[in-house]
Amino acid sequence: MSDVQPVRRNKPAPDSPEAPSTGARARTSVPPAAPSADTQLAIEIRSLVDSGAMDEARERFGELVAMHQRRALRIAYQYLRDAAEADEAVQDAFVKVFTHIGSYREAWPFEVWFTRILINGCLDRRKARARRDRWFVPSSDQDSGPETARETVGGSAPADPEARLLARERRDTLAAAIDRLDGRQRTVFMLCHYGDASPRDVSAMTGINESTVRVHLFRAVRKLRGFLGGTS
Amino acid sequence: MFRSGHLKDDQLLECYYAGRTGEALDPRLADHLSTCMECNEQFDTITTFLDDIRTDAEEEADALFTAEHLRTQREHILDRLDQVQRPARVISFPRRDATPAQRSGGRVPPRWLAAAAAAGLFIGVAVGGYFGPERLLRAPGGSSPSRQMVVQPRPSPKPAVLVNSTQPTASDDDAFLMDLELALARPQPRELQAFDAMTPHVRDLR
């Protein structure tokens, strides 16, 4: 947690011509704000790449990676439930961002653009995994559960076996409940809840109407409360 | 806006996410939430539920992706970017600026080479005709072991199925067909039934 740098959001005014037409308006108008630190950095990297200063651009990109890395891993892990695959998905997303930095437009925060690339990659990986699962029978020694992934990555687990078991059960239940959500509801919930994105951001990331995002979010939470036994 | 004087669940949810993301909240919702005890309790329930989910997920991810892992991943990303930036190595093709005369002069073998090859071929054919396989087979017993290895025909491997060289008799046919019938009468595994259906049966051919 120590290396997570807060990313201040910059949102264009809803009436700005640069804002994507989501078909919905924010309830309260937000004045045009100065670009956030990450957006400024992305613009700077873009100009460095344009001018051919690749080494410096790469160096600055490392700072950008540090800003978004943990959040990206959380989102990717919640999508994929596999640490190694989440790691690859995040790496791929960052590499794609750098190679396409020339097409970044500062009309929307860098965070929105990056998250959109990330979730598209995660969704592709989920589809590929579903295809694999249809055609291949997993061998008995393969277990791609979170516990195996934990060992692969080398993370630390709680020392108390009982606490570890309970935590694992709780997380498995939650993961199963999230997996039972419809595709859009799952995406909206994950981005809002784990990705700290507002419905407006999610609308920009996914291309779904903002009011529809709110409806999906509400339905997702209601379903989750039903699945997990929370009071409704 | 309010149902029975209280906030609905989706409005409470909006309050929750507005607080989280720093979005501006509808003042009417905020006012009601600050004054209505019942809505406040409901809001607390939702907040606790969602915060627990979030905390749990964050703890899980943070346990998996430690600071060391993040550093390693960052290095991997930068290494990959380095590879992306590096232009692909192009293997140079042979130069094409040489004149045709130079190319032909360097490539055409001299005439003596053709003559030597023809002579070698002639000698080889002549020696092969003189010491042909028949002559080598008729070689005396004192020949060298290496020659024996070359000349002596290898014993043919034993056939996997012994086939009687004589004409098949009627009793053999009967035994064969009986075996077939026995095999057909046996219970067949389900996995082979599809193949069985595609294969012509002996009983149909008879």
Short mmCIF file of C-alpha atoms in Angstrom, two decimals:
data_model
loop_
_atom_site.label_atom_id
_atom_site.label_comp_id
_atom_site.label_asym_id
_atom_site.label_seq_id
_atom_site.Cartn_x
_atom_site.Cartn_y
_atom_site.Cartn_z
CA MET A 1 0.00 0.00 0.00
CA SER A 2 2.90 2.29 0.63
CA ASP A 3 3.70 2.77 -3.03
CA VAL A 4 0.22 3.68 -4.05
CA GLN A 5 0.14 7.27 -5.06
CA PRO A 6 -3.17 9.01 -4.96
CA VAL A 7 -4.34 9.93 -8.39
CA ARG A 8 -6.31 13.11 -8.47
CA ARG A 9 -9.07 12.95 -10.97
CA ASN A 10 -9.66 15.46 -13.66
CA LYS A 11 -13.01 15.40 -15.27
CA PRO A 12 -13.96 17.54 -18.21
CA ALA A 13 -17.12 19.50 -17.84
CA PRO A 14 -20.14 17.56 -18.99
CA ASP A 15 -20.86 20.19 -21.58
CA SER A 16 -17.34 20.09 -22.94
CA PRO A 17 -17.23 19.20 -26.63
CA GLU A 18 -14.40 16.84 -25.82
CA ALA A 19 -16.51 14.70 -23.53
CA PRO A 20 -17.76 11.46 -25.07
CA SER A 21 -21.46 11.50 -25.72
CA THR A 22 -22.66 9.07 -23.12
CA GLY A 23 -26.18 10.32 -23.40
CA ALA A 24 -26.31 11.22 -19.75
CA ARG A 25 -25.37 14.27 -17.80
CA ALA A 26 -23.90 14.53 -14.39
CA ARG A 27 -26.28 15.77 -11.81
CA THR A 28 -24.10 18.67 -10.90
CA SER A 29 -21.85 20.42 -13.35
CA VAL A 30 -18.15 20.03 -12.69
CA PRO A 31 -15.97 22.95 -13.62
CA PRO A 32 -13.06 22.19 -15.92
CA ALA A 33 -10.20 21.10 -13.76
CA ALA A 34 -6.50 21.07 -14.39
CA PRO A 35 -5.20 17.72 -15.61
CA SER A 36 -4.29 15.31 -12.86
CA ALA A 37 -0.70 14.30 -12.23
CA ASP A 38 -0.96 11.09 -14.22
CA THR A 39 -2.65 12.79 -17.15
CA GLN A 40 0.03 15.47 -17.22
CA LEU A 41 2.66 12.78 -17.13
CA ALA A 42 1.01 10.90 -19.98
CA ILE A 43 0.94 14.07 -22.06
CA GLU A 44 4.59 14.64 -21.31
CA ILE A 45 5.47 11.07 -22.31
CA ARG A 46 3.52 11.46 -25.50
CA SER A 47 5.47 14.57 -26.44
CA LEU A 48 8.74 12.82 -25.58
CA VAL A 49 7.82 9.91 -27.82
CA ASP A 50 6.83 12.31 -30.57
CA SER A 51 10.17 14.04 -30.34
CA GLY A 52 12.03 10.73 -30.39
CA ALA A 53 13.41 10.89 -26.84
CA MET A 54 12.51 7.28 -26.19
CA ASP A 55 14.85 6.64 -23.30
CA GLU A 56 13.50 9.56 -21.33
CA ALA A 57 9.95 8.61 -22.26
CA ARG A 58 10.54 5.11 -20.99
CA GLU A 59 11.97 6.45 -17.76
CA ARG A 60 8.98 8.70 -17.17
CA PHE A 61 6.66 5.88 -18.07
CA GLY A 62 8.06 3.96 -15.11
CA GLU A 63 6.58 6.66 -12.86
CA LEU A 64 3.23 6.28 -14.55
CA VAL A 65 3.37 2.53 -14.04
CA ALA A 66 4.10 3.03 -10.35
CA MET A 67 1.04 5.26 -10.01
CA HIS A 68 -1.45 2.81 -11.46
CA GLN A 69 0.14 -0.54 -10.94
CA ARG A 70 -1.51 -1.65 -7.73
CA ARG A 71 -4.95 -0.51 -8.70
CA ALA A 72 -4.56 -2.23 -12.07
CA LEU A 73 -3.51 -5.46 -10.40
CA ARG A 74 -6.48 -5.36 -8.06
CA ILE A 75 -8.88 -4.91 -10.94
CA ALA A 76 -7.21 -7.55 -13.11
CA TYR A 77 -7.09 -10.03 -10.27
CA GLN A 78 -10.77 -9.56 -9.51
CA TYR A 79 -11.54 -10.15 -13.17
CA LEU A 80 -9.30 -13.15 -13.70
CA ARG A 81 -8.92 -14.69 -10.23
CA ASP A 82 -5.47 -15.86 -11.22
CA ALA A 83 -2.42 -14.00 -10.01
CA ALA A 84 -0.11 -14.96 -12.87
CA GLU A 85 -2.68 -14.11 -15.49
CA ALA A 86 -3.51 -10.83 -13.78
CA ASP A 87 0.17 -9.99 -13.77
CA GLU A 88 0.44 -10.67 -17.49
CA ALA A 89 -2.72 -8.72 -18.24
CA VAL A 90 -1.39 -5.67 -16.41
CA GLN A 91 1.98 -5.90 -18.15
CA ASP A 92 0.29 -6.18 -21.52
CA ALA A 93 -1.93 -3.21 -20.78
CA PHE A 94 1.02 -1.01 -19.85
CA VAL A 95 2.99 -2.05 -22.91
CA LYS A 96 -0.02 -1.35 -25.09
CA VAL A 97 -0.45 2.04 -23.48
CA PHE A 98 3.14 2.97 -24.21
CA THR A 99 3.07 1.77 -27.79
CA HIS A 100 -0.16 3.68 -28.42
CA ILE A 101 0.60 6.73 -26.34
CA GLY A 102 0.50 8.82 -29.50
CA SER A 103 -3.22 8.22 -29.77
CA TYR A 104 -3.94 9.35 -26.19
CA ARG A 105 -6.11 12.43 -25.99
CA GLU A 106 -6.30 14.38 -22.77
CA ALA A 107 -10.03 14.96 -23.08
CA TRP A 108 -10.42 12.22 -20.50
CA PRO A 109 -8.15 11.32 -17.62
CA PHE A 110 -5.34 8.93 -18.32
CA GLU A 111 -6.82 6.62 -15.71
CA VAL A 112 -9.98 6.18 -17.77
CA TRP A 113 -8.05 5.44 -20.95
CA PHE A 114 -5.72 3.03 -19.24
CA THR A 115 -8.51 1.21 -17.42
CA ARG A 116 -10.40 0.78 -20.63
CA ILE A 117 -7.37 -0.89 -22.21
CA LEU A 118 -6.89 -3.04 -19.13
CA ILE A 119 -10.45 -4.31 -18.88
CA ASN A 120 -10.59 -5.06 -22.58
CA GLY A 121 -7.48 -7.20 -22.15
CA CYS A 122 -8.98 -8.92 -19.10
CA LEU A 123 -12.21 -9.64 -20.94
CA ASP A 124 -10.25 -11.13 -23.85
CA ARG A 125 -8.39 -13.33 -21.43
CA ARG A 126 -11.62 -14.48 -19.80
CA LYS A 127 -13.01 -15.40 -23.19
CA ALA A 128 -9.82 -17.27 -24.12
CA ARG A 129 -9.94 -19.14 -20.83
CA ALA A 130 -13.57 -20.10 -21.37
CA ARG A 131 -12.64 -21.47 -24.80
CA ARG A 132 -9.77 -23.44 -23.34
CA ASP A 133 -11.99 -24.86 -20.62
CA ARG A 134 -14.48 -26.03 -23.24
CA TRP A 135 -11.91 -27.95 -25.26
CA PHE A 136 -9.34 -29.17 -22.80
CA VAL A 137 -9.80 -31.32 -19.76
CA PRO A 138 -7.59 -30.02 -16.98
CA SER A 139 -5.09 -32.54 -15.71
CA SER A 140 -5.39 -33.65 -12.11
CA ASP A 141 -2.20 -31.91 -11.00
CA GLN A 142 -3.36 -28.54 -12.28
CA ASP A 143 -5.23 -26.37 -9.90
CA SER A 144 -5.48 -22.78 -10.90
CA GLY A 145 -7.19 -21.73 -7.72
CA PRO A 146 -6.19 -18.68 -5.81
CA GLU A 147 -4.15 -20.68 -3.35
CA THR A 148 -2.00 -22.12 -6.12
CA ALA A 149 -1.66 -18.70 -7.63
CA ARG A 150 -0.62 -17.33 -4.27
CA GLU A 151 2.17 -19.86 -4.10
CA THR A 152 3.21 -19.11 -7.67
CA VAL A 153 3.53 -15.43 -7.04
CA GLY A 154 5.05 -15.88 -3.65
CA GLY A 155 2.74 -13.69 -1.66
CA SER A 156 2.38 -13.96 2.06
CA ALA A 157 -0.58 -15.79 3.56
CA PRO A 158 -1.91 -15.56 7.09
CA ALA A 159 0.07 -17.78 9.41
CA ASP A 160 -2.95 -19.16 11.27
CA PRO A 161 -4.32 -22.09 9.26
CA GLU A 162 -7.86 -21.58 10.55
CA ALA A 163 -7.86 -17.90 9.70
CA ARG A 164 -6.39 -18.72 6.31
CA LEU A 165 -9.08 -21.27 5.64
CA LEU A 166 -11.87 -18.94 6.73
CA ALA A 167 -10.48 -16.11 4.65
CA ARG A 168 -10.19 -18.36 1.66
CA GLU A 169 -13.76 -19.59 2.05
CA ARG A 170 -15.05 -16.05 2.38
CA ARG A 171 -13.15 -14.91 -0.69
CA ASP A 172 -14.24 -17.90 -2.70
CA THR A 173 -17.85 -17.18 -1.78
CA LEU A 174 -17.47 -13.56 -2.79
CA ALA A 175 -15.71 -14.46 -6.03
CA ALA A 176 -18.44 -16.98 -6.85
CA ALA A 177 -21.11 -14.37 -6.12
CA ILE A 178 -19.42 -11.81 -8.36
CA ASP A 179 -19.02 -14.43 -11.04
CA ARG A 180 -22.76 -15.04 -10.95
CA LEU A 181 -23.44 -11.44 -11.93
CA ASP A 182 -24.26 -10.59 -15.51
CA GLY A 183 -21.27 -9.49 -17.58
CA ARG A 184 -22.08 -5.78 -17.56
CA GLN A 185 -23.10 -5.76 -13.93
CA ARG A 186 -19.85 -7.46 -13.01
CA THR A 187 -17.79 -4.99 -15.00
CA VAL A 188 -19.58 -1.98 -13.59
CA PHE A 189 -19.38 -3.25 -10.04
CA MET A 190 -15.69 -4.08 -10.29
CA LEU A 191 -14.76 -0.77 -11.80
CA CYS A 192 -16.79 1.22 -9.31
CA HIS A 193 -15.94 -0.82 -6.30
CA TYR A 194 -12.40 -2.02 -6.87
CA GLY A 195 -11.26 0.51 -9.42
CA ASP A 196 -12.51 3.59 -7.54
CA ALA A 197 -14.23 4.80 -10.67
CA SER A 198 -17.32 6.93 -10.58
CA PRO A 199 -20.31 5.93 -12.72
CA ARG A 200 -19.32 8.71 -15.09
CA ASP A 201 -15.83 7.28 -15.44
CA VAL A 202 -17.23 3.80 -15.93
CA SER A 203 -19.48 5.18 -18.62
CA ALA A 204 -16.43 6.55 -20.42
CA MET A 205 -14.47 3.35 -19.91
CA THR A 206 -17.13 0.98 -21.12
CA GLY A 207 -19.19 3.08 -23.47
CA ILE A 208 -22.33 2.32 -21.49
CA ASN A 209 -24.74 5.15 -20.83
CA GLU A 210 -24.11 6.72 -17.43
CA SER A 211 -27.63 6.19 -16.16
CA THR A 212 -27.41 2.57 -17.31
CA VAL A 213 -24.18 2.25 -15.37
CA ARG A 214 -25.99 3.39 -12.25
CA VAL A 215 -28.76 0.89 -12.83
CA HIS A 216 -26.25 -1.93 -13.36
CA LEU A 217 -24.38 -0.93 -10.26
CA PHE A 218 -27.50 -0.88 -8.14
CA ARG A 219 -28.65 -4.25 -9.47
CA ALA A 220 -25.22 -5.77 -8.95
CA VAL A 221 -25.10 -4.67 -5.33
CA ARG A 222 -28.63 -5.88 -4.71
CA LYS A 223 -27.82 -9.26 -6.21
CA LEU A 224 -24.62 -9.55 -4.25
CA ARG A 225 -26.45 -8.80 -1.03
CA GLY A 226 -28.89 -11.51 -1.95
CA PHE A 227 -26.15 -14.04 -2.78
CA LEU A 228 -24.03 -13.26 0.23
CA GLY A 229 -26.90 -13.11 2.68
CA GLY A 230 -26.65 -9.39 3.33
CA THR A 231 -29.85 -7.67 4.28
CA SER A 232 -31.64 -6.14 1.35
CA MET B 1 -38.17 11.12 -4.95
CA PHE B 2 -38.43 9.44 -1.59
CA ARG B 3 -40.53 6.40 -1.00
CA SER B 4 -42.57 6.56 2.21
CA GLY B 5 -40.47 9.47 3.30
CA HIS B 6 -37.19 7.56 3.16
CA LEU B 7 -34.36 7.10 0.70
CA LYS B 8 -34.45 4.11 -1.60
CA ASP B 9 -31.60 1.63 -1.80
CA ASP B 10 -30.28 3.00 -5.07
CA GLN B 11 -30.19 6.49 -3.58
CA LEU B 12 -28.31 5.21 -0.58
CA LEU B 13 -25.93 3.52 -2.97
CA GLU B 14 -25.43 6.78 -4.82
CA CYS B 15 -24.60 8.44 -1.52
CA TYR B 16 -22.08 5.72 -0.79
CA TYR B 17 -20.28 5.92 -4.14
CA ALA B 18 -20.43 9.71 -4.20
CA GLY B 19 -18.65 9.71 -0.85
CA ARG B 20 -16.07 7.27 -2.16
CA THR B 21 -15.25 8.94 -5.44
CA GLY B 22 -15.63 12.53 -4.27
CA GLU B 23 -18.51 13.27 -6.61
CA ALA B 24 -20.91 16.02 -5.70
CA LEU B 25 -23.97 14.64 -3.94
CA ASP B 26 -27.48 15.87 -4.46
CA PRO B 27 -28.02 18.28 -1.52
CA ARG B 28 -31.51 16.94 -0.90
CA LEU B 29 -30.17 13.43 -0.42
CA ALA B 30 -27.42 14.68 1.83
CA ASP B 31 -29.85 16.70 3.94
CA HIS B 32 -32.22 13.81 4.36
CA LEU B 33 -29.44 11.41 5.24
CA SER B 34 -28.14 13.71 7.91
CA THR B 35 -31.52 14.05 9.58
CA CYS B 36 -33.28 10.69 9.12
CA MET B 37 -32.18 8.09 11.63
CA GLU B 38 -33.78 5.17 9.78
CA CYS B 39 -32.06 6.03 6.49
CA ASN B 40 -28.82 6.50 8.36
CA GLU B 41 -29.05 2.98 9.76
CA GLN B 42 -29.81 1.59 6.35
CA PHE B 43 -26.90 3.55 4.90
CA ASP B 44 -24.62 2.14 7.59
CA THR B 45 -25.70 -1.39 6.70
CA ILE B 46 -24.93 -0.86 3.04
CA THR B 47 -21.65 0.87 3.83
CA THR B 48 -20.53 -1.95 6.10
CA PHE B 49 -21.44 -4.59 3.54
CA LEU B 50 -19.64 -2.88 0.67
CA ASP B 51 -16.64 -1.85 2.74
CA ASP B 52 -16.20 -5.43 3.94
CA ILE B 53 -16.23 -6.71 0.37
CA ARG B 54 -13.74 -4.11 -0.67
CA THR B 55 -11.42 -4.58 2.26
CA ASP B 56 -11.44 -8.31 1.79
CA ALA B 57 -10.61 -8.06 -1.90
CA GLU B 58 -7.90 -5.50 -1.30
CA GLU B 59 -6.28 -7.58 1.40
CA GLU B 60 -6.30 -10.60 -0.85
CA ALA B 61 -4.76 -8.75 -3.78
CA ASP B 62 -2.22 -6.97 -1.62
CA ALA B 63 -1.14 -10.25 -0.08
CA LEU B 64 -0.59 -11.64 -3.57
CA PHE B 65 1.11 -8.63 -5.08
CA THR B 66 3.67 -7.48 -2.59
CA ALA B 67 5.86 -4.41 -2.97
CA GLU B 68 8.65 -6.68 -4.21
CA HIS B 69 6.35 -8.15 -6.81
CA LEU B 70 5.33 -4.70 -7.97
CA ARG B 71 8.96 -3.68 -8.35
CA THR B 72 9.72 -6.81 -10.37
CA GLN B 73 6.71 -6.26 -12.54
CA ARG B 74 7.73 -2.68 -13.18
CA GLU B 75 11.14 -3.87 -14.30
CA HIS B 76 9.57 -6.44 -16.60
CA ILE B 77 7.37 -3.79 -18.15
CA LEU B 78 10.31 -1.48 -18.75
CA ASP B 79 12.33 -4.35 -20.20
CA ARG B 80 9.52 -5.13 -22.56
CA LEU B 81 9.32 -1.50 -23.58
CA ASP B 82 13.03 -1.58 -24.24
CA GLN B 83 12.47 -4.50 -26.59
CA VAL B 84 9.61 -2.68 -28.25
CA GLN B 85 11.77 0.34 -28.88
CA ARG B 86 14.68 -1.63 -30.25
CA PRO B 87 14.43 -1.96 -34.02
CA ALA B 88 14.31 -5.47 -35.35
CA ARG B 89 17.61 -6.84 -36.61
CA VAL B 90 17.60 -7.16 -40.37
CA ILE B 91 19.74 -9.85 -41.90
CA SER B 92 21.57 -8.37 -44.85
CA PHE B 93 21.20 -10.10 -48.15
CA PRO B 94 24.17 -10.66 -50.48
CA ARG B 95 25.17 -7.56 -52.31
CA ARG B 96 23.66 -7.18 -55.73
CA ASP B 97 26.00 -4.56 -57.11
CA ALA B 98 28.36 -7.09 -58.72
CA THR B 99 28.31 -7.14 -62.52
CA PRO B 100 26.87 -10.20 -64.28
CA ALA B 101 30.28 -10.94 -65.72
CA GLN B 102 31.82 -10.95 -62.25
CA ARG B 103 29.03 -13.16 -60.91
CA SER B 104 29.36 -15.65 -63.79
CA GLY B 105 33.15 -15.63 -63.59
CA GLY B 106 33.09 -16.44 -59.93
CA ARG B 107 30.36 -19.05 -60.05
CA VAL B 108 31.01 -21.17 -63.15
CA PRO B 109 33.23 -24.15 -62.26
CA PRO B 110 36.33 -24.68 -64.35
CA ARG B 111 36.24 -27.24 -67.12
CA TRP B 112 38.70 -29.58 -65.47
CA LEU B 113 36.21 -30.02 -62.64
CA ALA B 114 33.59 -31.38 -65.04
CA ALA B 115 36.14 -33.68 -66.60
CA ALA B 116 37.20 -34.98 -63.19
CA ALA B 117 33.59 -35.64 -62.20
CA ALA B 118 32.95 -37.55 -65.44
CA ALA B 119 36.10 -39.62 -64.97
CA GLY B 120 35.11 -40.43 -61.38
CA LEU B 121 31.69 -41.55 -62.50
CA PHE B 122 33.11 -43.75 -65.21
CA ILE B 123 35.57 -45.38 -62.84
CA GLY B 124 32.85 -45.93 -60.28
CA VAL B 125 30.54 -47.62 -62.77
CA ALA B 126 33.34 -49.81 -64.08
CA VAL B 127 34.48 -50.93 -60.62
CA GLY B 128 30.90 -51.49 -59.57
CA GLY B 129 30.29 -53.68 -62.61
CA TYR B 130 33.40 -55.71 -61.97
CA PHE B 131 32.92 -56.11 -58.21
CA GLY B 132 29.14 -56.33 -58.39
CA PRO B 133 26.96 -57.72 -55.65
CA GLU B 134 26.96 -61.19 -57.18
CA ARG B 135 30.73 -61.31 -57.22
CA LEU B 136 30.91 -60.06 -53.67
CA LEU B 137 28.40 -62.71 -52.53
CA ARG B 138 30.60 -65.32 -54.11
CA ALA B 139 33.61 -63.95 -52.26
CA PRO B 140 35.74 -66.51 -50.40
CA GLY B 141 35.26 -67.06 -46.66
CA GLY B 142 38.48 -65.32 -45.73
CA SER B 143 37.13 -61.94 -46.57
CA SER B 144 37.31 -59.12 -44.11
CA PRO B 145 34.58 -58.77 -41.46
CA SER B 146 33.58 -55.41 -42.76
CA ARG B 147 32.92 -56.84 -46.20
CA GLN B 148 30.90 -59.66 -44.60
CA MET B 149 28.79 -57.13 -42.87
CA VAL B 150 28.14 -55.39 -46.12
CA VAL B 151 27.54 -58.44 -48.24
CA GLN B 152 25.72 -60.85 -46.01
CA PRO B 153 22.01 -60.33 -46.16
CA ARG B 154 20.48 -59.57 -42.82
CA PRO B 155 18.15 -62.17 -41.41
CA SER B 156 14.65 -60.94 -41.95
CA PRO B 157 12.82 -60.12 -38.75
CA LYS B 158 10.31 -62.62 -37.56
CA PRO B 159 6.85 -61.63 -38.75
CA ALA B 160 4.50 -60.53 -36.07
CA VAL B 161 1.76 -62.83 -37.35
CA LEU B 162 2.64 -66.16 -38.75
CA VAL B 163 0.78 -66.75 -41.95
CA ASN B 164 0.47 -70.25 -43.22
CA SER B 165 1.93 -70.35 -46.68
CA THR B 166 -0.31 -73.23 -47.75
CA GLN B 167 -3.76 -72.63 -49.18
CA PRO B 168 -6.37 -71.93 -46.51
CA THR B 169 -8.57 -74.86 -45.78
CA ALA B 170 -12.26 -74.85 -45.00
CA SER B 171 -11.65 -75.71 -41.38
CA ASP B 172 -9.36 -72.68 -41.05
CA ASP B 173 -12.06 -70.44 -42.47
CA ASP B 174 -14.61 -71.86 -40.09
CA ALA B 175 -12.35 -71.29 -37.14
CA PHE B 176 -11.66 -67.74 -38.27
CA LEU B 177 -15.32 -66.93 -38.72
CA MET B 178 -16.18 -68.51 -35.42
CA ASP B 179 -13.64 -66.29 -33.79
CA LEU B 180 -15.24 -63.33 -35.50
CA GLU B 181 -18.69 -64.32 -34.33
CA LEU B 182 -17.46 -64.78 -30.83
CA ALA B 183 -15.88 -61.37 -30.98
CA LEU B 184 -19.10 -59.85 -32.27
CA ALA B 185 -21.15 -61.57 -29.63
CA ARG B 186 -19.06 -60.09 -26.86
CA PRO B 187 -20.29 -56.92 -25.16
CA GLN B 188 -18.76 -53.95 -26.94
CA PRO B 189 -17.44 -50.90 -25.22
CA ARG B 190 -19.54 -47.84 -25.84
CA GLU B 191 -16.57 -45.88 -27.09
CA LEU B 192 -16.09 -48.32 -29.98
CA GLN B 193 -19.71 -48.49 -31.06
CA ALA B 194 -19.35 -45.52 -33.36
CA PHE B 195 -16.44 -47.19 -35.16
CA ASP B 196 -18.35 -50.42 -35.29
CA ALA B 197 -21.27 -48.70 -36.96
CA MET B 198 -18.99 -47.29 -39.65
CA THR B 199 -17.20 -50.56 -40.38
CA PRO B 200 -18.70 -53.22 -42.71
CA HIS B 201 -19.57 -56.40 -40.83
CA VAL B 202 -18.46 -59.85 -41.85
CA ARG B 203 -21.96 -61.12 -41.36
CA ASP B 204 -23.20 -58.59 -43.92
CA LEU B 205 -20.57 -59.63 -46.42
CA ARG B 206 -21.37 -63.26 -46.27
#
